[in-house]
mmCIF file of C-alpha atoms in Angstrom:
data_model
loop_
_atom_site.group_PDB
_atom_site.id
_atom_site.type_symbol
_atom_site.label_atom_id
_atom_site.label_comp_id
_atom_site.label_asym_id
_atom_site.label_seq_id
_atom_site.Cartn_x
_atom_site.Cartn_y
_atom_site.Cartn_z
ATOM 1 C CA UNK A 1 105.073 97.771 69.117
ATOM 2 C CA UNK A 2 105.969 98.192 72.793
ATOM 3 C CA UNK A 3 102.990 97.573 75.050
ATOM 4 C CA UNK A 4 102.589 98.598 78.692
ATOM 5 C CA UNK A 5 99.653 97.216 80.645
ATOM 6 C CA UNK A 6 98.454 97.866 84.173
ATOM 7 C CA UNK A 7 98.729 94.887 86.481
ATOM 8 C CA UNK A 8 98.467 94.021 90.156
ATOM 9 C CA UNK A 9 100.011 91.465 92.443
ATOM 10 C CA UNK A 10 99.496 90.709 96.118
ATOM 11 C CA UNK A 11 102.199 91.009 98.756
ATOM 12 C CA UNK A 12 101.318 89.781 102.244
ATOM 13 C CA UNK A 13 97.645 90.372 101.503
ATOM 14 C CA UNK A 14 98.084 93.922 100.148
ATOM 15 C CA UNK A 15 97.490 94.892 96.523
ATOM 16 C CA UNK A 16 100.526 96.355 94.787
ATOM 17 C CA UNK A 17 100.125 98.301 91.546
ATOM 18 C CA UNK A 18 102.408 97.178 88.731
ATOM 19 C CA UNK A 19 103.151 97.950 85.081
ATOM 20 C CA UNK A 20 104.179 95.280 82.578
ATOM 21 C CA UNK A 21 105.998 96.394 79.445
ATOM 22 C CA UNK A 22 106.522 93.858 76.662
ATOM 23 C CA UNK A 23 108.942 94.324 73.762
ATOM 24 C CA UNK A 24 108.052 93.782 70.127
ATOM 25 C CA UNK A 25 107.954 90.264 68.783
ATOM 26 C CA UNK A 26 106.764 86.941 70.078
ATOM 27 C CA UNK A 27 107.709 85.676 73.506
ATOM 28 C CA UNK A 28 108.643 84.278 75.782
ATOM 29 C CA UNK A 29 110.809 87.309 76.586
ATOM 30 C CA UNK A 30 113.584 87.771 79.111
ATOM 31 C CA UNK A 31 112.410 90.062 81.875
ATOM 32 C CA UNK A 32 113.639 92.364 84.610
ATOM 33 C CA UNK A 33 112.003 93.791 87.726
ATOM 34 C CA UNK A 34 112.559 97.547 88.139
ATOM 35 C CA UNK A 35 113.066 98.392 91.821
ATOM 36 C CA UNK A 36 112.831 102.089 92.654
ATOM 37 C CA UNK A 37 114.466 104.117 95.414
ATOM 38 C CA UNK A 38 113.298 105.643 98.681
ATOM 39 C CA UNK A 39 109.786 107.060 98.423
ATOM 40 C CA UNK A 40 109.841 106.935 94.623
ATOM 41 C CA UNK A 41 106.967 105.644 92.504
ATOM 42 C CA UNK A 42 106.465 104.400 88.963
ATOM 43 C CA UNK A 43 105.693 107.904 87.695
ATOM 44 C CA UNK A 44 109.140 109.124 88.711
ATOM 45 C CA UNK A 45 111.104 108.448 85.491
ATOM 46 C CA UNK A 46 110.779 104.666 85.332
ATOM 47 C CA UNK A 47 109.116 104.927 81.919
ATOM 48 C CA UNK A 48 112.444 105.744 80.264
ATOM 49 C CA UNK A 49 113.931 102.522 81.619
ATOM 50 C CA UNK A 50 110.910 100.533 80.506
ATOM 51 C CA UNK A 51 111.382 101.849 76.981
ATOM 52 C CA UNK A 52 115.153 101.262 76.982
ATOM 53 C CA UNK A 53 114.823 97.667 78.121
ATOM 54 C CA UNK A 54 111.978 97.077 75.683
ATOM 55 C CA UNK A 55 114.086 98.377 72.790
ATOM 56 C CA UNK A 56 116.687 95.775 73.777
ATOM 57 C CA UNK A 57 114.065 93.019 73.717
ATOM 58 C CA UNK A 58 113.627 92.766 77.486
ATOM 59 C CA UNK A 59 110.251 92.920 79.241
ATOM 60 C CA UNK A 60 109.953 94.888 82.483
ATOM 61 C CA UNK A 61 107.801 94.883 85.581
ATOM 62 C CA UNK A 62 107.726 98.154 87.497
ATOM 63 C CA UNK A 63 105.740 98.483 90.700
ATOM 64 C CA UNK A 64 104.891 100.763 93.612
ATOM 65 C CA UNK A 65 105.681 99.510 97.095
ATOM 66 C CA UNK A 66 102.668 99.014 99.331
ATOM 67 C CA UNK A 67 101.397 102.201 101.064
ATOM 68 C CA UNK A 68 102.929 104.329 98.280
ATOM 69 C CA UNK A 69 101.822 105.632 94.894
ATOM 70 C CA UNK A 70 99.042 103.625 93.253
ATOM 71 C CA UNK A 71 99.383 100.656 95.610
ATOM 72 C CA UNK A 72 97.064 99.929 98.512
ATOM 73 C CA UNK A 73 97.964 99.817 102.184
ATOM 74 C CA UNK A 74 97.775 102.109 105.176
ATOM 75 C CA UNK A 75 98.988 104.111 106.921
ATOM 76 C CA UNK A 76 100.318 105.771 103.788
ATOM 77 C CA UNK A 77 104.050 106.293 103.316
ATOM 78 C CA UNK A 78 104.987 103.595 105.812
ATOM 79 C CA UNK A 79 108.341 102.808 104.235
ATOM 80 C CA UNK A 80 109.313 99.607 106.023
ATOM 81 C CA UNK A 81 112.421 97.926 104.600
ATOM 82 C CA UNK A 82 111.111 94.493 105.592
ATOM 83 C CA UNK A 83 107.815 95.072 103.802
ATOM 84 C CA UNK A 84 109.477 96.570 100.744
ATOM 85 C CA UNK A 85 111.734 93.544 100.503
ATOM 86 C CA UNK A 86 108.679 91.289 100.636
ATOM 87 C CA UNK A 87 107.073 93.406 97.893
ATOM 88 C CA UNK A 88 110.194 92.983 95.759
ATOM 89 C CA UNK A 89 110.077 89.208 96.188
ATOM 90 C CA UNK A 90 106.383 89.164 95.275
ATOM 91 C CA UNK A 91 107.055 91.291 92.171
ATOM 92 C CA UNK A 92 109.843 88.957 91.079
ATOM 93 C CA UNK A 93 107.679 85.856 91.478
ATOM 94 C CA UNK A 94 104.812 87.587 89.666
ATOM 95 C CA UNK A 95 106.968 88.370 86.632
ATOM 96 C CA UNK A 96 108.395 84.847 86.520
ATOM 97 C CA UNK A 97 104.855 83.432 86.479
ATOM 98 C CA UNK A 98 103.835 85.477 83.405
ATOM 99 C CA UNK A 99 103.244 83.221 80.400
ATOM 100 C CA UNK A 100 104.903 85.794 78.100
ATOM 101 C CA UNK A 101 108.139 85.649 80.116
ATOM 102 C CA UNK A 102 111.001 83.156 80.004
ATOM 103 C CA UNK A 103 111.195 82.316 83.712
ATOM 104 C CA UNK A 104 114.805 81.177 83.324
ATOM 105 C CA UNK A 105 115.870 84.681 82.225
ATOM 106 C CA UNK A 106 114.456 87.088 84.802
ATOM 107 C CA UNK A 107 116.764 89.597 86.452
ATOM 108 C CA UNK A 108 116.699 92.530 88.856
ATOM 109 C CA UNK A 109 117.475 96.222 88.315
ATOM 110 C CA UNK A 110 117.605 98.498 91.339
ATOM 111 C CA UNK A 111 118.409 102.161 91.770
ATOM 112 C CA UNK A 112 119.447 103.967 94.967
ATOM 113 C CA UNK A 113 117.764 102.182 97.893
ATOM 114 C CA UNK A 114 116.154 99.805 95.399
ATOM 115 C CA UNK A 115 119.665 98.461 94.821
ATOM 116 C CA UNK A 116 119.634 97.241 98.415
ATOM 117 C CA UNK A 117 116.586 95.084 97.698
ATOM 118 C CA UNK A 118 118.047 93.846 94.405
ATOM 119 C CA UNK A 119 121.272 92.750 96.073
ATOM 120 C CA UNK A 120 119.562 91.162 99.049
ATOM 121 C CA UNK A 121 117.073 89.226 96.923
ATOM 122 C CA UNK A 122 119.728 88.010 94.502
ATOM 123 C CA UNK A 123 121.789 86.772 97.452
ATOM 124 C CA UNK A 124 118.799 84.754 98.669
ATOM 125 C CA UNK A 125 117.643 83.318 95.354
ATOM 126 C CA UNK A 126 119.581 81.126 92.965
ATOM 127 C CA UNK A 127 117.138 81.654 90.101
ATOM 128 C CA UNK A 128 117.987 85.341 89.487
ATOM 129 C CA UNK A 129 119.485 85.552 85.985
ATOM 130 C CA UNK A 130 121.352 88.868 86.343
ATOM 131 C CA UNK A 131 121.533 91.947 88.559
ATOM 132 C CA UNK A 132 122.139 95.618 87.723
ATOM 133 C CA UNK A 133 122.344 98.296 90.410
ATOM 134 C CA UNK A 134 122.863 102.012 89.830
ATOM 135 C CA UNK A 135 123.706 104.711 92.373
ATOM 136 C CA UNK A 136 123.447 101.948 94.993
ATOM 137 C CA UNK A 137 122.709 102.544 98.662
ATOM 138 C CA UNK A 138 123.954 99.284 100.151
ATOM 139 C CA UNK A 139 125.058 100.098 103.703
ATOM 140 C CA UNK A 140 122.650 102.058 105.880
ATOM 141 C CA UNK A 141 125.071 102.807 108.744
ATOM 142 C CA UNK A 142 127.640 104.121 106.288
ATOM 143 C CA UNK A 143 125.102 106.339 104.542
ATOM 144 C CA UNK A 144 123.962 107.722 107.908
ATOM 145 C CA UNK A 145 127.536 108.480 108.985
ATOM 146 C CA UNK A 146 128.338 109.969 105.582
ATOM 147 C CA UNK A 147 125.504 112.491 105.997
ATOM 148 C CA UNK A 148 126.827 113.559 109.424
ATOM 149 C CA UNK A 149 125.306 113.682 112.890
ATOM 150 C CA UNK A 150 123.304 116.855 112.283
ATOM 151 C CA UNK A 151 120.470 115.181 110.343
ATOM 152 C CA UNK A 152 120.345 112.371 112.930
ATOM 153 C CA UNK A 153 119.971 114.804 115.829
ATOM 154 C CA UNK A 154 117.308 116.792 113.990
ATOM 155 C CA UNK A 155 115.249 113.657 113.293
ATOM 156 C CA UNK A 156 115.514 112.149 116.781
ATOM 157 C CA UNK A 157 112.613 114.041 118.459
ATOM 158 C CA UNK A 158 110.262 113.108 115.597
ATOM 159 C CA UNK A 159 111.380 109.470 115.716
ATOM 160 C CA UNK A 160 110.691 109.303 119.451
ATOM 161 C CA UNK A 161 107.292 110.943 118.979
ATOM 162 C CA UNK A 162 106.395 108.499 116.213
ATOM 163 C CA UNK A 163 107.380 105.504 118.367
ATOM 164 C CA UNK A 164 105.155 106.822 121.161
ATOM 165 C CA UNK A 165 102.291 107.267 118.707
ATOM 166 C CA UNK A 166 102.724 103.695 117.452
ATOM 167 C CA UNK A 167 102.665 102.407 121.044
ATOM 168 C CA UNK A 168 99.488 104.345 121.841
ATOM 169 C CA UNK A 169 97.698 103.660 118.567
ATOM 170 C CA UNK A 170 97.757 107.310 117.503
ATOM 171 C CA UNK A 171 98.264 108.620 113.939
ATOM 172 C CA UNK A 172 101.865 108.454 112.746
ATOM 173 C CA UNK A 173 104.319 111.325 112.946
ATOM 174 C CA UNK A 174 105.754 112.141 109.518
ATOM 175 C CA UNK A 175 108.931 113.883 108.451
ATOM 176 C CA UNK A 176 110.099 114.781 104.929
ATOM 177 C CA UNK A 177 112.041 112.165 103.019
ATOM 178 C CA UNK A 178 114.204 114.838 101.448
ATOM 179 C CA UNK A 179 114.789 118.442 102.430
ATOM 180 C CA UNK A 180 117.183 121.351 102.137
ATOM 181 C CA UNK A 181 120.484 121.252 104.050
ATOM 182 C CA UNK A 182 119.941 122.075 107.718
ATOM 183 C CA UNK A 183 116.278 121.028 107.716
ATOM 184 C CA UNK A 184 114.680 117.989 109.342
ATOM 185 C CA UNK A 185 114.526 115.230 106.722
ATOM 186 C CA UNK A 186 116.018 111.820 106.014
ATOM 187 C CA UNK A 187 118.090 113.171 103.115
ATOM 188 C CA UNK A 188 119.454 116.722 103.248
ATOM 189 C CA UNK A 189 122.367 116.585 100.805
ATOM 190 C CA UNK A 190 122.798 119.725 98.668
ATOM 191 C CA UNK A 191 120.630 119.526 95.561
ATOM 192 C CA UNK A 192 118.778 116.405 96.700
ATOM 193 C CA UNK A 193 115.391 118.101 97.085
ATOM 194 C CA UNK A 194 115.551 119.615 93.619
ATOM 195 C CA UNK A 195 116.698 116.298 92.202
ATOM 196 C CA UNK A 196 113.858 114.342 93.772
ATOM 197 C CA UNK A 197 111.256 116.858 92.628
ATOM 198 C CA UNK A 198 112.663 116.940 89.091
ATOM 199 C CA UNK A 199 111.765 113.269 88.619
ATOM 200 C CA UNK A 200 108.076 113.738 89.441
ATOM 201 C CA UNK A 201 105.545 114.936 86.831
ATOM 202 C CA UNK A 202 103.916 118.281 87.580
ATOM 203 C CA UNK A 203 100.433 116.772 87.743
ATOM 204 C CA UNK A 204 101.548 114.127 90.263
ATOM 205 C CA UNK A 205 103.876 115.654 92.846
ATOM 206 C CA UNK A 206 106.232 113.567 94.944
ATOM 207 C CA UNK A 207 104.695 112.550 98.310
ATOM 208 C CA UNK A 208 107.625 113.777 100.336
ATOM 209 C CA UNK A 209 107.040 112.174 103.730
ATOM 210 C CA UNK A 210 107.917 109.094 105.723
ATOM 211 C CA UNK A 211 106.719 107.787 109.076
ATOM 212 C CA UNK A 212 109.566 109.052 111.249
ATOM 213 C CA UNK A 213 110.370 105.764 112.994
ATOM 214 C CA UNK A 214 110.918 104.092 109.614
ATOM 215 C CA UNK A 215 114.118 106.125 109.342
ATOM 216 C CA UNK A 216 115.610 103.752 111.926
ATOM 217 C CA UNK A 217 115.249 100.858 109.503
ATOM 218 C CA UNK A 218 117.101 102.806 106.835
ATOM 219 C CA UNK A 219 120.012 103.422 109.197
ATOM 220 C CA UNK A 220 120.662 99.770 110.061
ATOM 221 C CA UNK A 221 119.914 97.810 106.891
ATOM 222 C CA UNK A 222 122.858 96.495 104.891
ATOM 223 C CA UNK A 223 123.581 94.335 101.866
ATOM 224 C CA UNK A 224 127.390 94.392 102.167
ATOM 225 C CA UNK A 225 127.829 90.971 103.720
ATOM 226 C CA UNK A 226 125.405 89.375 101.284
ATOM 227 C CA UNK A 227 127.338 90.354 98.173
ATOM 228 C CA UNK A 228 129.595 87.300 98.290
ATOM 229 C CA UNK A 229 126.521 85.055 98.109
ATOM 230 C CA UNK A 230 125.342 86.485 94.786
ATOM 231 C CA UNK A 231 125.911 83.971 92.017
ATOM 232 C CA UNK A 232 124.226 85.886 89.185
ATOM 233 C CA UNK A 233 126.211 88.229 86.900
ATOM 234 C CA UNK A 234 126.326 91.609 88.647
ATOM 235 C CA UNK A 235 126.841 95.087 87.174
ATOM 236 C CA UNK A 236 127.412 98.047 89.516
ATOM 237 C CA UNK A 237 126.898 101.567 88.117
ATOM 238 C CA UNK A 238 128.054 104.404 90.388
ATOM 239 C CA UNK A 239 127.772 108.164 89.976
ATOM 240 C CA UNK A 240 130.766 110.463 89.798
ATOM 241 C CA UNK A 241 128.984 113.116 91.870
ATOM 242 C CA UNK A 242 127.159 110.896 94.365
ATOM 243 C CA UNK A 243 126.569 112.671 97.700
ATOM 244 C CA UNK A 244 124.321 110.246 99.591
ATOM 245 C CA UNK A 245 126.497 107.208 100.233
ATOM 246 C CA UNK A 246 130.244 107.195 100.899
ATOM 247 C CA UNK A 247 130.285 103.552 99.790
ATOM 248 C CA UNK A 248 130.225 104.621 96.155
ATOM 249 C CA UNK A 249 133.406 106.664 96.573
ATOM 250 C CA UNK A 250 135.091 103.611 98.059
ATOM 251 C CA UNK A 251 133.930 101.524 95.096
ATOM 252 C CA UNK A 252 135.503 104.033 92.697
ATOM 253 C CA UNK A 253 138.789 104.015 94.617
ATOM 254 C CA UNK A 254 138.846 100.224 94.722
ATOM 255 C CA UNK A 255 138.157 100.102 90.995
ATOM 256 C CA UNK A 256 141.145 102.335 90.304
ATOM 257 C CA UNK A 257 143.393 100.010 92.336
ATOM 258 C CA UNK A 258 142.209 96.782 90.735
ATOM 259 C CA UNK A 259 140.710 95.903 87.382
ATOM 260 C CA UNK A 260 138.315 93.472 89.062
ATOM 261 C CA UNK A 261 136.403 90.717 87.348
ATOM 262 C CA UNK A 262 132.917 92.176 87.137
ATOM 263 C CA UNK A 263 131.335 94.772 84.830
ATOM 264 C CA UNK A 264 131.538 98.338 86.096
ATOM 265 C CA UNK A 265 130.120 101.596 84.774
ATOM 266 C CA UNK A 266 130.536 105.147 85.989
ATOM 267 C CA UNK A 267 128.138 107.967 85.198
#
């Protein structure tokens, strides 16, 4: 019977909440770290992936980044890409150290912005067994340009205010992670707000805010140049109706021109 247990690991001195799901049967099991997207937490639909992997005989470790969800850390909702990458590394090492896990067969699964961390980590480590990314955000500048200059201009005053607050030791200035088109938010694509909210349970609403200056990190981070360094088997799953990252449209066009030599799925 599939078993999920609460766990914790430490990343740079901060406690991160985690959930270990083991498949039926004796171990050691192959395992995969589930890396969620921007502002998302374990409660936002990761359970269905835990169950799917478990049914295939694969253990999973899901986790909340520090300062989000059930994890510790303050100020809350400080969504630093550098810190999240460190959390991902700590989660990966934690799963590999589990006595129920075959450390030689541990992979990474990342969705949306979590794909960025999966690709970056697998380019840095030679012990990653396999990588799957879905709806990947892999090039921050491209995603920012794809959304247009309007959202950038609307966020700029809040970003400046947040930087001033950081410099003076004042409480952070927050903006929504996702909002309706024309509003101030990091993501304002049509339907994005409804989509984000649809993944959160009614008794645990999505904490829709980010320290404004952290949006700068999202706009400059990239995994494009690291892709050639990935030695593990890599599967890229893109969405037919993706509206957040123009990179995915380019992937689809490139796929139509060339059969390629790596697995590819379209949803």
